[in-house]
Coordinates of C-alpha atoms in Angstrom, one line a residue:
Chain A
M1 CA -52.5 153.2 89.7
L2 CA -50.3 151.9 86.9
Q3 CA -47.5 151.3 89.4
T4 CA -49.6 149.3 91.7
Q5 CA -50.8 147.2 88.8
T6 CA -47.2 146.5 87.7
K7 CA -46.3 145.6 91.3
F8 CA -49.2 143.2 91.4
F9 CA -48.3 141.5 88.1
R10 CA -44.7 141.3 89.3
R11 CA -45.8 139.5 92.4
V12 CA -48.0 137.1 90.5
A13 CA -45.2 136.4 88.0
L14 CA -42.8 135.8 90.9
A15 CA -45.2 133.4 92.6
L16 CA -45.9 131.6 89.3
A17 CA -42.2 131.3 88.6
M18 CA -41.6 129.9 92.0
A19 CA -44.5 127.4 91.6
F20 CA -43.2 126.3 88.3
T21 CA -39.6 125.9 89.6
M22 CA -40.9 123.8 92.5
A23 CA -43.1 121.7 90.2
S24 CA -40.2 121.0 87.8
L25 CA -37.7 120.0 90.6
P26 CA -37.1 116.3 90.4
I27 CA -39.0 114.4 93.2
V28 CA -36.2 113.0 95.3
P29 CA -37.5 109.8 96.9
A30 CA -34.2 109.4 98.8
S31 CA -34.3 109.5 102.5
A32 CA -31.9 108.2 105.0
G33 CA -32.7 104.7 106.1
M34 CA -32.8 101.1 105.0
I35 CA -33.3 100.2 101.4
A36 CA -36.3 97.8 101.5
T37 CA -36.0 94.1 100.6
D38 CA -38.6 94.4 97.8
Q39 CA -36.6 97.2 96.2
I40 CA -33.4 95.2 96.4
I41 CA -35.1 92.2 94.8
T42 CA -36.5 94.4 92.0
Q43 CA -33.1 95.9 91.3
S44 CA -31.4 92.5 91.1
Q45 CA -34.3 91.2 88.9
A46 CA -33.7 94.1 86.5
A47 CA -29.9 93.4 86.5
E48 CA -30.6 89.7 85.7
A49 CA -33.0 90.7 82.9
R50 CA -30.4 93.0 81.4
A51 CA -27.9 90.2 81.4
V52 CA -30.5 87.9 79.5
V53 CA -31.2 90.6 77.0
D54 CA -27.5 91.3 76.5
S55 CA -26.6 87.7 75.8
F56 CA -29.6 87.5 73.5
M57 CA -28.3 90.4 71.5
A58 CA -24.9 88.8 71.3
R59 CA -26.2 85.7 69.6
D60 CA -25.1 85.3 66.0
E61 CA -28.6 84.6 64.5
V62 CA -29.9 87.7 66.3
K63 CA -27.1 89.8 64.8
Q64 CA -27.9 88.4 61.4
E65 CA -31.6 89.2 61.9
L66 CA -30.8 92.7 62.9
Q67 CA -28.5 93.2 59.9
A68 CA -31.3 91.9 57.6
L69 CA -33.5 94.6 59.1
G70 CA -30.8 97.2 58.3
V71 CA -29.9 97.7 61.9
D72 CA -26.3 98.0 63.1
P73 CA -26.1 95.4 65.9
A74 CA -23.6 97.5 67.9
E75 CA -26.0 100.5 67.7
A76 CA -28.9 98.2 68.8
E77 CA -26.8 96.9 71.7
S78 CA -26.0 100.4 72.9
R79 CA -29.7 101.4 72.6
V80 CA -30.7 98.3 74.6
G81 CA -28.9 99.9 77.5
T82 CA -31.6 102.7 77.5
L83 CA -34.5 100.3 78.2
S84 CA -36.3 100.9 81.5
D85 CA -36.1 98.2 84.1
A86 CA -39.7 97.1 83.4
E87 CA -39.0 96.9 79.7
A88 CA -35.9 94.9 80.2
V89 CA -37.8 92.5 82.5
D90 CA -40.6 92.2 79.9
L91 CA -38.2 91.5 77.1
A92 CA -36.1 89.0 79.1
Q93 CA -39.3 87.1 79.8
K94 CA -40.1 86.9 76.1
I95 CA -36.6 85.8 75.3
Q96 CA -36.7 83.1 77.9
D97 CA -40.0 81.9 76.5
L98 CA -38.4 81.2 73.1
P99 CA -39.0 77.5 72.4
A100 CA -35.7 75.7 72.2
G101 CA -37.4 73.3 69.8
Q102 CA -35.7 70.4 68.1
G103 CA -36.4 69.1 64.6
A104 CA -37.7 70.8 61.5
I105 CA -41.0 72.1 62.9
G106 CA -39.4 73.3 66.1
A107 CA -36.6 75.1 64.1
I108 CA -39.2 76.9 61.9
V109 CA -41.3 78.0 64.8
G110 CA -38.2 79.0 66.6
A111 CA -37.0 81.2 63.7
A112 CA -40.5 82.8 63.4
V113 CA -40.6 83.5 67.1
L114 CA -37.0 84.8 67.0
I115 CA -37.9 87.2 64.3
F116 CA -40.9 88.2 66.4
V117 CA -38.7 89.0 69.4
V118 CA -36.1 90.8 67.3
L119 CA -38.8 92.9 65.8
L120 CA -40.1 93.6 69.3
I121 CA -36.6 94.8 70.3
T122 CA -36.1 96.9 67.3
D123 CA -39.5 98.4 67.8
L124 CA -38.7 99.2 71.4
L125 CA -35.5 100.9 70.2
G126 CA -37.3 102.9 67.5
F127 CA -35.7 101.2 64.5
T128 CA -39.0 99.7 63.3
S129 CA -42.6 100.2 64.0
V130 CA -44.4 96.9 63.7
F131 CA -46.1 96.7 67.0
G132 CA -48.3 99.6 68.0
F133 CA -48.1 98.7 71.7
T134 CA -44.4 99.4 72.1
N135 CA -44.6 103.0 70.8
K136 CA -41.9 104.4 73.1
G137 CA -42.1 108.0 71.9
S138 CA -45.8 108.4 72.5
A139 CA -47.0 111.2 74.7
N140 CA -49.0 108.6 76.7
P141 CA -46.5 105.8 77.1
S142 CA -47.6 102.7 79.0
Chain B
M1 CA -67.5 73.6 84.6
Q2 CA -65.1 75.7 86.6
Q3 CA -64.6 79.3 85.6
A4 CA -61.4 79.4 87.5
M5 CA -60.4 82.9 86.5
L6 CA -60.1 85.5 83.9
K7 CA -56.7 86.3 82.6
S8 CA -57.6 89.0 80.2
D9 CA -57.6 91.9 82.7
F10 CA -54.0 92.9 81.9
A11 CA -54.6 92.7 78.1
I12 CA -57.7 94.8 78.4
R13 CA -56.0 97.4 80.5
R14 CA -53.0 97.7 78.2
G15 CA -55.2 98.1 75.2
A16 CA -57.7 100.5 76.8
H17 CA -56.4 103.8 75.5
R18 CA -55.2 102.7 72.1
G19 CA -56.4 104.0 68.8
P20 CA -58.3 101.7 66.5
L21 CA -55.3 101.3 64.2
R22 CA -53.1 100.1 67.0
L23 CA -55.9 97.7 67.9
V24 CA -55.8 96.3 64.4
W25 CA -52.0 95.8 64.8
A26 CA -52.5 94.2 68.1
M27 CA -55.2 91.9 66.7
G28 CA -52.9 91.0 63.9
A29 CA -50.1 90.1 66.2
L30 CA -52.5 88.1 68.3
V31 CA -53.8 86.1 65.3
A32 CA -50.2 85.5 64.2
A33 CA -49.3 84.3 67.7
L34 CA -52.4 82.0 67.7
L35 CA -51.4 80.6 64.2
L36 CA -47.9 80.1 65.4
G37 CA -49.3 78.3 68.5
G38 CA -51.4 76.2 66.2
C39 CA -48.5 75.2 64.1
A40 CA -46.5 74.2 67.1
G41 CA -48.3 71.0 67.8
T42 CA -47.1 69.5 71.0
P43 CA -43.3 70.2 71.0
M44 CA -42.9 69.6 74.8
T45 CA -44.7 66.2 74.6
D46 CA -42.5 65.3 71.6
R47 CA -39.4 66.4 73.5
L48 CA -40.4 64.5 76.6
T49 CA -41.2 61.3 74.9
Q50 CA -38.5 61.3 72.2
S51 CA -35.5 62.7 74.0
P52 CA -36.3 63.2 77.6
P53 CA -33.8 65.3 79.7
D54 CA -31.0 63.3 81.3
G55 CA -31.9 61.9 84.7
L56 CA -35.7 62.3 84.3
P57 CA -37.3 59.0 85.4
A58 CA -39.7 57.5 82.8
Q59 CA -42.5 57.4 85.2
I60 CA -43.5 58.6 88.6
E61 CA -46.6 59.1 90.6
L62 CA -46.8 61.0 93.9
T63 CA -49.5 58.8 95.4
D64 CA -49.3 60.5 98.8
T65 CA -50.5 63.8 97.4
P66 CA -53.7 64.7 99.4
F67 CA -57.0 65.0 97.6
F68 CA -60.0 67.1 98.3
P69 CA -62.8 66.6 95.8
Q70 CA -63.9 70.0 94.6
T71 CA -67.4 71.4 95.0
A72 CA -69.0 73.8 92.6
Y73 CA -66.3 76.4 91.5
Y74 CA -63.9 75.5 94.3
C75 CA -61.1 74.0 92.2
G76 CA -58.7 76.7 93.4
P77 CA -59.3 76.1 97.2
A78 CA -59.4 72.3 96.7
T79 CA -56.1 72.0 94.9
M80 CA -54.4 74.6 97.1
A81 CA -55.6 72.9 100.3
A82 CA -54.2 69.7 99.1
L83 CA -50.8 71.3 98.4
L84 CA -50.7 73.1 101.7
E85 CA -51.6 69.9 103.5
G86 CA -48.8 68.2 101.6
T87 CA -46.4 70.6 103.2
G88 CA -47.5 69.7 106.7
L89 CA -50.3 72.1 107.3
E90 CA -53.7 70.9 108.5
T91 CA -56.4 72.6 106.3
T92 CA -59.5 72.1 104.2
P93 CA -60.7 73.8 101.1
E94 CA -63.5 75.5 103.2
A95 CA -60.9 76.9 105.6
I96 CA -59.0 78.7 102.9
A97 CA -61.8 79.4 100.5
G98 CA -62.4 82.8 102.1
A99 CA -58.9 83.9 101.2
L100 CA -59.0 82.3 97.7
F101 CA -62.4 82.4 96.2
T102 CA -63.6 85.5 94.3
P103 CA -67.4 85.1 94.1
G104 CA -67.8 87.8 91.4
R105 CA -65.6 85.7 89.1
S106 CA -66.9 82.3 90.3
G107 CA -63.3 81.3 90.7
T108 CA -59.9 81.9 92.1
L109 CA -57.3 84.4 90.7
Q110 CA -53.7 83.2 90.3
S111 CA -52.5 86.1 92.5
D112 CA -54.8 84.8 95.2
V113 CA -53.3 81.3 95.0
I114 CA -49.8 82.8 95.6
A115 CA -51.1 85.0 98.4
A116 CA -52.8 82.1 100.1
A117 CA -49.4 80.3 100.1
R118 CA -47.7 83.3 101.6
R119 CA -50.3 83.8 104.3
N120 CA -49.7 80.2 105.3
G121 CA -46.0 80.8 105.5
R122 CA -45.3 78.8 102.3
L123 CA -43.5 79.8 99.1
A124 CA -45.4 79.4 95.8
I125 CA -42.6 78.9 93.3
R126 CA -43.4 79.2 89.6
V127 CA -42.4 76.5 87.3
D128 CA -41.4 77.4 83.8
G129 CA -43.2 75.1 81.4
M130 CA -43.6 71.4 81.1
L131 CA -40.0 70.3 81.3
D132 CA -39.4 72.0 84.6
A133 CA -42.8 70.9 85.9
F134 CA -42.0 67.2 85.2
A135 CA -38.5 67.6 86.8
E136 CA -40.2 69.0 89.9
V137 CA -42.8 66.2 90.0
A138 CA -40.0 63.7 89.7
D139 CA -38.3 65.5 92.6
G140 CA -41.4 64.9 94.7
R141 CA -43.3 68.2 94.2
P142 CA -46.9 68.1 92.9
I143 CA -47.5 71.1 90.6
L144 CA -50.7 73.2 90.7
I145 CA -51.4 74.0 87.1
L146 CA -53.9 76.4 85.4
Q147 CA -55.5 74.7 82.5
N148 CA -57.9 76.1 79.9
L149 CA -60.2 73.2 79.2
G150 CA -62.1 75.2 76.6
L151 CA -60.8 77.2 73.7
S152 CA -58.8 80.4 73.7
I153 CA -61.9 82.3 72.6
A154 CA -64.2 80.5 75.0
P155 CA -62.1 79.7 78.0
Q156 CA -63.0 77.3 80.8
W157 CA -60.3 77.8 83.4
H158 CA -59.5 75.0 85.8
Y159 CA -56.9 74.3 88.5
A160 CA -55.6 70.8 88.8
L161 CA -52.6 69.0 90.4
L162 CA -50.0 67.4 88.2
I163 CA -48.9 64.5 90.4
G164 CA -47.2 62.1 88.0
Y165 CA -46.6 60.9 84.4
D166 CA -45.6 57.9 82.3
L167 CA -43.5 58.8 79.4
D168 CA -43.7 55.4 77.8
R169 CA -47.5 55.5 77.8
K170 CA -47.5 59.2 77.0
Q171 CA -49.7 59.9 80.0
A172 CA -50.0 62.5 82.7
I173 CA -51.6 61.8 86.1
L174 CA -53.7 64.5 87.7
R175 CA -55.8 65.2 90.7
S176 CA -58.6 67.1 89.1
G177 CA -62.1 68.2 90.1
T178 CA -63.9 65.3 91.7
T179 CA -61.5 62.7 90.2
R180 CA -58.8 61.5 92.5
R181 CA -56.7 60.0 89.7
L182 CA -57.3 61.4 86.3
V183 CA -55.1 60.1 83.5
N184 CA -54.6 62.4 80.5
D185 CA -52.7 61.9 77.3
L186 CA -49.6 64.1 77.5
S187 CA -50.6 65.9 74.4
L188 CA -54.0 66.8 75.9
L189 CA -52.2 68.1 79.0
E190 CA -50.0 70.2 76.8
Y191 CA -52.8 71.6 74.8
T192 CA -55.0 72.5 77.8
W193 CA -52.0 73.8 79.8
A194 CA -50.5 75.8 76.9
R195 CA -53.8 77.6 76.7
G196 CA -53.2 78.6 80.4
D197 CA -49.7 79.9 79.4
F198 CA -48.2 77.0 81.3
W199 CA -48.9 78.7 84.6
G200 CA -48.0 76.4 87.4
I201 CA -46.5 76.5 90.9
S202 CA -45.1 74.2 93.5
V203 CA -45.7 75.0 97.2
N204 CA -42.7 74.9 99.4
R205 CA -41.8 75.0 103.1
P206 CA -39.5 77.9 104.1
E207 CA -37.1 75.2 105.4
G208 CA -36.7 74.0 101.9
P209 CA -35.5 72.0 100.1
V210 CA -35.3 74.6 97.4
P211 CA -36.8 73.4 94.1
A212 CA -34.0 72.5 91.6
T213 CA -35.6 74.7 88.9
A214 CA -36.0 77.8 91.2
T215 CA -33.7 80.7 90.8
L216 CA -32.4 82.8 93.7
T217 CA -34.8 85.6 92.6
D218 CA -37.8 83.2 92.4
W219 CA -37.1 82.1 96.0
M220 CA -36.3 85.5 97.4
G221 CA -39.3 87.1 95.8
E222 CA -41.6 84.6 97.5
A223 CA -39.8 84.7 100.8
A224 CA -40.3 88.5 100.7
G225 CA -44.0 87.9 100.0
V226 CA -44.1 85.7 103.1
E227 CA -42.6 88.6 105.1
R228 CA -45.2 91.0 103.6
A229 CA -47.9 88.6 104.7
G230 CA -46.7 89.1 108.2
R231 CA -45.2 85.7 108.7
H232 CA -41.8 87.0 109.9
Q233 CA -40.5 83.8 111.4
S234 CA -41.3 81.8 108.2
A235 CA -39.7 84.6 106.1
A236 CA -36.5 84.5 108.2
T237 CA -36.3 80.8 107.8
A238 CA -36.8 81.1 104.1
Y239 CA -34.0 83.7 103.9
L240 CA -31.7 81.4 105.8
T241 CA -32.6 78.5 103.5
A242 CA -31.6 80.7 100.6
A243 CA -28.3 81.7 102.3
R244 CA -27.5 78.0 102.7
H245 CA -28.6 77.1 99.1
W246 CA -26.8 80.0 97.4
P247 CA -23.8 80.4 99.8
T248 CA -22.2 83.2 97.7
A249 CA -25.3 85.3 97.3
A250 CA -25.7 88.5 99.2
Q251 CA -29.4 89.0 98.8
P252 CA -30.6 86.5 101.5
W253 CA -28.3 88.2 104.1
L254 CA -29.5 91.6 103.0
A255 CA -33.1 90.6 103.4
L256 CA -32.4 89.0 106.7
G257 CA -30.6 92.1 107.9
N258 CA -33.6 94.2 107.0
L259 CA -36.0 91.8 108.7
E260 CA -33.9 91.8 111.9
F261 CA -33.8 95.6 111.7
S262 CA -37.6 95.9 111.6
A263 CA -37.8 93.5 114.5
G264 CA -35.5 95.8 116.4
D265 CA -32.6 93.5 116.7
L266 CA -29.7 95.7 115.6
A267 CA -26.9 93.4 116.5
Q268 CA -28.3 90.5 114.4
S269 CA -29.1 93.0 111.6
E270 CA -25.5 94.2 111.6
A271 CA -24.1 90.7 111.5
A272 CA -26.4 89.7 108.6
L273 CA -25.6 92.9 106.7
R274 CA -21.8 92.3 107.2
N275 CA -22.3 88.9 105.6
A276 CA -24.1 90.6 102.7
V277 CA -21.3 93.1 102.2
Q278 CA -18.7 90.4 102.4
R279 CA -20.4 88.5 99.6
A280 CA -21.1 91.6 97.4
P281 CA -18.7 94.4 98.2
D282 CA -20.0 96.3 95.2
N283 CA -23.7 96.2 96.3
D284 CA -24.6 99.8 97.3
A285 CA -27.9 98.7 99.0
A286 CA -26.0 96.4 101.4
L287 CA -23.5 99.1 102.2
N288 CA -26.1 101.7 102.7
N289 CA -28.1 99.5 105.0
L290 CA -25.1 98.5 107.0
A291 CA -24.1 102.2 107.3
Y292 CA -27.6 103.0 108.6
V293 CA -27.5 100.2 111.2
L294 CA -24.0 101.2 112.3
L295 CA -25.4 104.7 112.8
R296 CA -28.2 103.4 114.9
R297 CA -25.6 101.4 116.9
D298 CA -23.6 104.6 117.4
Q299 CA -20.6 103.4 115.5
R300 CA -20.4 106.7 113.7
D301 CA -16.9 106.4 112.1
E302 CA -17.5 103.1 110.5
A303 CA -21.0 104.2 109.5
E304 CA -19.5 107.2 107.7
A305 CA -16.9 105.2 105.9
T306 CA -19.4 102.6 104.8
A307 CA -21.8 105.2 103.5
R308 CA -19.0 106.8 101.5
R309 CA -18.2 103.5 100.0
A310 CA -21.8 103.1 99.0
I311 CA -21.8 106.5 97.3
A312 CA -18.5 105.9 95.6
L313 CA -20.0 103.0 93.7
D314 CA -22.5 105.3 92.0
G315 CA -25.0 102.6 91.8
P316 CA -28.8 102.5 91.7
N317 CA -29.1 103.6 95.4
R318 CA -26.7 106.5 95.4
A319 CA -29.3 109.1 96.4
E320 CA -30.3 107.0 99.4
A321 CA -26.7 106.5 100.4
E322 CA -26.1 110.3 100.2
A323 CA -29.1 110.9 102.4
T324 CA -27.8 108.3 104.9
L325 CA -24.4 110.0 104.9
A326 CA -26.1 113.4 105.5
E327 CA -27.9 111.9 108.5
I328 CA -24.7 110.4 109.8
L329 CA -22.8 113.7 109.6
G330 CA -25.8 115.8 110.7
D331 CA -26.8 114.1 113.8

């Protein structure tokens, strides 16, 4: 009796173990064939966005802003590399929307928006926590 | 007035599962953004009138732009029909309203405007703000703009066509609603359009010319949309236009190779993909797709070598290239 039970539990355990193993295997989307045009465009969009973000991070006033926040610009730059494609595209959009304003008012607004974007980046990278909606580490990321 | 559309869907969806504290933060950020916007005045108007970009004419009016006076909430179909007709199609607001108008919203969604262009084999290219829009108008393209004629908190969305301007008089010229020629102060245009996030498009033939302010990705994204809408011939034309306009770019040839492949023309597909690989030898998607077409054409040795090149790049499509190689070796 006891032996049959043990056998039964062993079988269940084995089945469970197999089920878990299968569930935890990465889902491999790869199949032989043509890579679709939409995917190619998305990939190059992401690459462009990363270039925009990188050149933004390389700007002197951004580095100053990061330093003022106590963030090592080099460390920030290397963390930017971990952004997802979607995050990079989002961020690049915000950077490109920065007003290139002339004159005193434009400069002030420009500085405020610059700080806004820098804070957004440092939030995304986990240096600061100003904007709730970035929240990278959440169990329910969006 | 026209309830053209509701833009808040995205914002609502993003905020839906947030805690109250996060909502407070988001509201704070929103208020800050509104205040910043309030301080900003009309920087684009100032820029355009005080130090206009080089080469921008002081005034222009695209008098040939067709006009359909809108009825009821039909500002979306009316403006879009005018733009489509301007690119050589015969249409009316009534003919395209079915594809554009969303009765439940008493208006037209921006995504539907873009889809309507695609379904007619046209490319709806976004303009990025007022400076670009004016440059495109000066280049002969009327711009469909989304204005908020009300306030941010009580929006009245409206589509109109920007067809001209006069920088000396600080005026913008629009086709709007039932008014064939509406003259607005530039600052009024900026306020109402800024509240619509400066959303605007030009509608372009696949033959081009490509708008000066369009990027390769802008054009290719829309060309692919035209292909998705089932207009394969127009899409192929748009890809070729891109290939001519950006002669060093691989993307147009890649897209063309894919399109020829779906159409079953393997020889054309191979030729296009070879063009892509020649322009971007380090693009693993181009190599993978060329390898696959070569396999289908029974050129197994070159297919294998090409797939191995794609894998060696260790790029974003490595897994697909490995699968392609497996099929080449397995068959």
